PDB file of C-alpha atoms in Angstrom:
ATOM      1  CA  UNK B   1      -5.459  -6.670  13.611  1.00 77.00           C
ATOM      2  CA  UNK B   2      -6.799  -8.318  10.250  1.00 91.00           C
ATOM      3  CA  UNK B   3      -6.158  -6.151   7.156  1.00 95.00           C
ATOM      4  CA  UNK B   4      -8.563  -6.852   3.769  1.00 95.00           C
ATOM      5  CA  UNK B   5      -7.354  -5.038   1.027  1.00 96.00           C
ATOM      6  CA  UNK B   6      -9.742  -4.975  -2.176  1.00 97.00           C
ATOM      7  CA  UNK B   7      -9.600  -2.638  -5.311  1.00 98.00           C
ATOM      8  CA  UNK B   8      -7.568  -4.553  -7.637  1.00 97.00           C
ATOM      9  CA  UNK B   9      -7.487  -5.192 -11.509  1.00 98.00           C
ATOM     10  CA  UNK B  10      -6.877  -5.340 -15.025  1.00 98.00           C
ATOM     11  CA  UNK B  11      -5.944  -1.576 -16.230  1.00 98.00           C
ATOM     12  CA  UNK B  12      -4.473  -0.576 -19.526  1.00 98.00           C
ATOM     13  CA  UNK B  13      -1.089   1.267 -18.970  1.00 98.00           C
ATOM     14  CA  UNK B  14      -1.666   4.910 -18.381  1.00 98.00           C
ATOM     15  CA  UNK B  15      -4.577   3.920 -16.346  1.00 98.00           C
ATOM     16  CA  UNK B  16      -5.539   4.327 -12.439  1.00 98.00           C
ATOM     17  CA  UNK B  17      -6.640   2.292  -9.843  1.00 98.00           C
ATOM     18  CA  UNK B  18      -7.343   2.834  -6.183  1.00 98.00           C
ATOM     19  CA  UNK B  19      -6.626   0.230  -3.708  1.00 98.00           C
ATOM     20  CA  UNK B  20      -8.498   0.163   0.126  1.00 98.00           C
ATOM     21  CA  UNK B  21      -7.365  -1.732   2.920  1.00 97.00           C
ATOM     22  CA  UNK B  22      -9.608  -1.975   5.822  1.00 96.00           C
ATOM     23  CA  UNK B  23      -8.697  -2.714   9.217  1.00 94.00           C
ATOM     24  CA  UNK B  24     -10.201  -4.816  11.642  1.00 92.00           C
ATOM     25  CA  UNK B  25      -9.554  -3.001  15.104  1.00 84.00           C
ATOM     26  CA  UNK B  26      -9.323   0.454  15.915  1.00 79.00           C
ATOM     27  CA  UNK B  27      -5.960   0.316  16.799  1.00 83.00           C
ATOM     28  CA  UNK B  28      -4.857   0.695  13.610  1.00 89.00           C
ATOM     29  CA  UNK B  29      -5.452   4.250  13.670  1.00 90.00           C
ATOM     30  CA  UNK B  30      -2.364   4.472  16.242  1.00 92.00           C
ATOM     31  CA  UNK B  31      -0.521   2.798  13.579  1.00 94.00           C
ATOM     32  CA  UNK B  32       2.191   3.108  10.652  1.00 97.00           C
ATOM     33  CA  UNK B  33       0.536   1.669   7.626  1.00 97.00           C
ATOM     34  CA  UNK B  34       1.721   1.095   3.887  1.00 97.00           C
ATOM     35  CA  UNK B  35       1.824  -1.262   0.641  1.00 98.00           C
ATOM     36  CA  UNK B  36       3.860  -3.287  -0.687  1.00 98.00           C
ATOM     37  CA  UNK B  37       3.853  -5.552  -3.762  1.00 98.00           C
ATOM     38  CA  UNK B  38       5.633  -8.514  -5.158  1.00 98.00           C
ATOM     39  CA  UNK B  39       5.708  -8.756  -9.022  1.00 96.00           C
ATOM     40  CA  UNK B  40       5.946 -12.267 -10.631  1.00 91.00           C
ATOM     41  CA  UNK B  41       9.481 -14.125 -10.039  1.00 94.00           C
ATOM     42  CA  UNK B  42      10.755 -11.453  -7.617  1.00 96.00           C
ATOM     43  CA  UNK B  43      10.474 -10.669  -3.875  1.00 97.00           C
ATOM     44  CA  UNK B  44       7.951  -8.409  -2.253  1.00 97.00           C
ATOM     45  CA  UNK B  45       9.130  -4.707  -2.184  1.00 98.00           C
ATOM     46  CA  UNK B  46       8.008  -1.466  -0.518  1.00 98.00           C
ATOM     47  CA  UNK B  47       5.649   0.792  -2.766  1.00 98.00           C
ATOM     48  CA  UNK B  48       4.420   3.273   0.012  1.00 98.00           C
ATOM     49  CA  UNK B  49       3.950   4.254   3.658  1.00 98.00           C
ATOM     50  CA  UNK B  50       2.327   6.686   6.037  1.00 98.00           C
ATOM     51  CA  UNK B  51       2.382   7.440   9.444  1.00 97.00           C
ATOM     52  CA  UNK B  52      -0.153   6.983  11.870  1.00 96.00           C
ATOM     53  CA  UNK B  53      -1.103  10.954  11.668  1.00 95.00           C
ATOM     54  CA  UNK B  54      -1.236  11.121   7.753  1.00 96.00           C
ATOM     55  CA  UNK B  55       1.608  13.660   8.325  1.00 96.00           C
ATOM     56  CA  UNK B  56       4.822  11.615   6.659  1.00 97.00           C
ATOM     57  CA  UNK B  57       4.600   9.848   3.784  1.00 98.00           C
ATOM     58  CA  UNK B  58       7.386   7.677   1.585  1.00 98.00           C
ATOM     59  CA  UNK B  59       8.005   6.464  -1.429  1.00 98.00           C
ATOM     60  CA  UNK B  60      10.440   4.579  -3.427  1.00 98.00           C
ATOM     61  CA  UNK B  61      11.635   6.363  -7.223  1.00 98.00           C
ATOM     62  CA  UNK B  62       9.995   4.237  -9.079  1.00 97.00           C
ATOM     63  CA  UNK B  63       6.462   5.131  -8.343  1.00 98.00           C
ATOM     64  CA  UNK B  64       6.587   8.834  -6.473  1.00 98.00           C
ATOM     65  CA  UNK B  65       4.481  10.998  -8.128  1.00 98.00           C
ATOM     66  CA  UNK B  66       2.382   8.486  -9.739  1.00 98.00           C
ATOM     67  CA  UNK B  67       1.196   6.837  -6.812  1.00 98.00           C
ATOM     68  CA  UNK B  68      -0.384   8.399  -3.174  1.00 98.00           C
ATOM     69  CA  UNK B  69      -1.300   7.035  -0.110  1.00 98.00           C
ATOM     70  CA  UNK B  70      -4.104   8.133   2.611  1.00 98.00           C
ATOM     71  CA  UNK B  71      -5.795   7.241   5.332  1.00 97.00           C
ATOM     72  CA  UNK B  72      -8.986   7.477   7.169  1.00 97.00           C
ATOM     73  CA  UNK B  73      -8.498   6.565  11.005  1.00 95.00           C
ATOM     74  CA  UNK B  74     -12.165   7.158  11.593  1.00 94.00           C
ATOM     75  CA  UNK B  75     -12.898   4.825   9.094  1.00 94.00           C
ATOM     76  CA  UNK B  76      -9.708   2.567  10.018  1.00 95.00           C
ATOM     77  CA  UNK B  77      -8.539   2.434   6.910  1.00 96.00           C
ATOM     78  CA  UNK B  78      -5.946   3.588   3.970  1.00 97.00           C
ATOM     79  CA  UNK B  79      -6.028   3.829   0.385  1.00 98.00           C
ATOM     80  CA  UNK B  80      -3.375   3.876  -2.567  1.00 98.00           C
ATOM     81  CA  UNK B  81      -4.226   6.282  -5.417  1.00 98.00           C
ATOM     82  CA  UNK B  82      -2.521   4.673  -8.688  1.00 98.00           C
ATOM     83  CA  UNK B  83      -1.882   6.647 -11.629  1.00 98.00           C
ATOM     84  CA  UNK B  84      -0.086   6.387 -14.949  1.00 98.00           C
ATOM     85  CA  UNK B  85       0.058   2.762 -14.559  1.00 98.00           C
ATOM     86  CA  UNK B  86       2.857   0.842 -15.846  1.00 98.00           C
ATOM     87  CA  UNK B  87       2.937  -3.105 -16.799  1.00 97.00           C
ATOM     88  CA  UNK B  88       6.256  -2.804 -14.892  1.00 97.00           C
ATOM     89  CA  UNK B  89       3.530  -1.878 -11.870  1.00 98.00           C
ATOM     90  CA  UNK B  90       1.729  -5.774 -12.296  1.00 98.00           C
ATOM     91  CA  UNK B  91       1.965  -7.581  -8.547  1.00 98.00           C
ATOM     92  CA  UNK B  92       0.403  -8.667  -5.643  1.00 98.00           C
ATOM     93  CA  UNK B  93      -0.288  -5.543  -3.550  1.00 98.00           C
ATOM     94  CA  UNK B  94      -0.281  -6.029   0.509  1.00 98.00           C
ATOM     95  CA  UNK B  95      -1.061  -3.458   2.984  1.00 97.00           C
ATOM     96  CA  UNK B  96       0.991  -3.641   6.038  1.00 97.00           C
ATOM     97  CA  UNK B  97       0.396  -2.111   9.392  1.00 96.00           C
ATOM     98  CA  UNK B  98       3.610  -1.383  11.484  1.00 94.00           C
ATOM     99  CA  UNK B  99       4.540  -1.897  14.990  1.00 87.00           C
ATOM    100  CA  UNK B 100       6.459   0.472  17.004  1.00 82.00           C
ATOM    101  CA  UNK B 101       7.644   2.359  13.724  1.00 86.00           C
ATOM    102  CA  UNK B 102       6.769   6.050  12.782  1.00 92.00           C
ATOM    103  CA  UNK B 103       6.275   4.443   9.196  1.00 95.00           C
ATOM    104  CA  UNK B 104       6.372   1.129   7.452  1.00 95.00           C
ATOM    105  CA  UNK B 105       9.255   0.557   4.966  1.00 95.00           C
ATOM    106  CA  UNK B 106      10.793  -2.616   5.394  1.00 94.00           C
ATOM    107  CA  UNK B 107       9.419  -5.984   5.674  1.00 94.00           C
ATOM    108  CA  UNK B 108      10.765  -6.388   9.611  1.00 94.00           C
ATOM    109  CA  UNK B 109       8.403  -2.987  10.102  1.00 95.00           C
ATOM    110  CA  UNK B 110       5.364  -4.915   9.461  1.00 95.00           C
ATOM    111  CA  UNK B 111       3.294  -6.275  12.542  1.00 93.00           C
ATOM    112  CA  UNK B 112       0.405  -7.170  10.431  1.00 94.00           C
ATOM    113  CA  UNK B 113      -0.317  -8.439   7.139  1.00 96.00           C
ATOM    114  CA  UNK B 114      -3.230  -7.957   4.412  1.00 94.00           C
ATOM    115  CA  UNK B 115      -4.285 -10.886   1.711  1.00 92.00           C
ATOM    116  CA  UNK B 116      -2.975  -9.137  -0.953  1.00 94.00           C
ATOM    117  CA  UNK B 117      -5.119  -7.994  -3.953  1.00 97.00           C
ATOM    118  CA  UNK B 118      -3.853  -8.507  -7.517  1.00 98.00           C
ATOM    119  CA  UNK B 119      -2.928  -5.566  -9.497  1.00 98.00           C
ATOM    120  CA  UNK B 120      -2.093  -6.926 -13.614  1.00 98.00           C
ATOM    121  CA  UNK B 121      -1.148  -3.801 -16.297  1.00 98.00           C
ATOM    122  CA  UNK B 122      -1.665  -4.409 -19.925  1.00 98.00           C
ATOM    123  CA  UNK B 123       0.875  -2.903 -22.525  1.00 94.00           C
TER     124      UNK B 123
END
């Protein structure tokens, strides 16, 4: 499965932004799928996930409410919805897709891999 994620940018805090991944092979509809992001200087860290249903979804504190993820298994893909944007939010943003998980939370979750796309928040 190849994973392209596009939709990043320069945004002025408070702003949104909406990220797509697209995936490569159907299969992906069968699977977890989420984002993560790694922010200058630190190590990459789980932002959101959803199973392969749409029916669970997680989130860690620091951007629930703010931030939503979807997905589209007829178009094989999933989104993040970004809002209220913080410059604490700046990173590299990766979708995942999991293997033999319900949902994708943790780095050993991920079977597959995106290119990242670059998210930067102004103050």
């Amino acid at each position: 499965v190849q994973l392209q994620a596009s939709g990043g940018g320069l945004v002025q805090a408070g702003g949104s932004l909406r990220l797509s991944c697209a995936a490569s092979m159907s299969t992906f509809a069968n699977s977890a799928a989420g984002w993560f992001r790694q922010a200058p200087g630190k190590e990459r860290s789980f932002v959101a996930s959803i199973s392969w249903d749409g029916g669970s979804r997680r989130y860690p504190e620091a951007v629930k409410g703010r931030f939503s993820i979807t997905r589209d298994n007829a178009k094989n893909a999933v989104y993040l919805q970004m809002n209220s944007l913080k410059p604490e939010d700046t990173g590299v943003y990766y979708c995942a897709a999991g293997v033999g998980s319900s949902l994708v939370q943790t780095e050993t979750q991920v079977g597959y891999w995106g290119q990242g796309t670059q998210v930067t928040v102004s103050s």
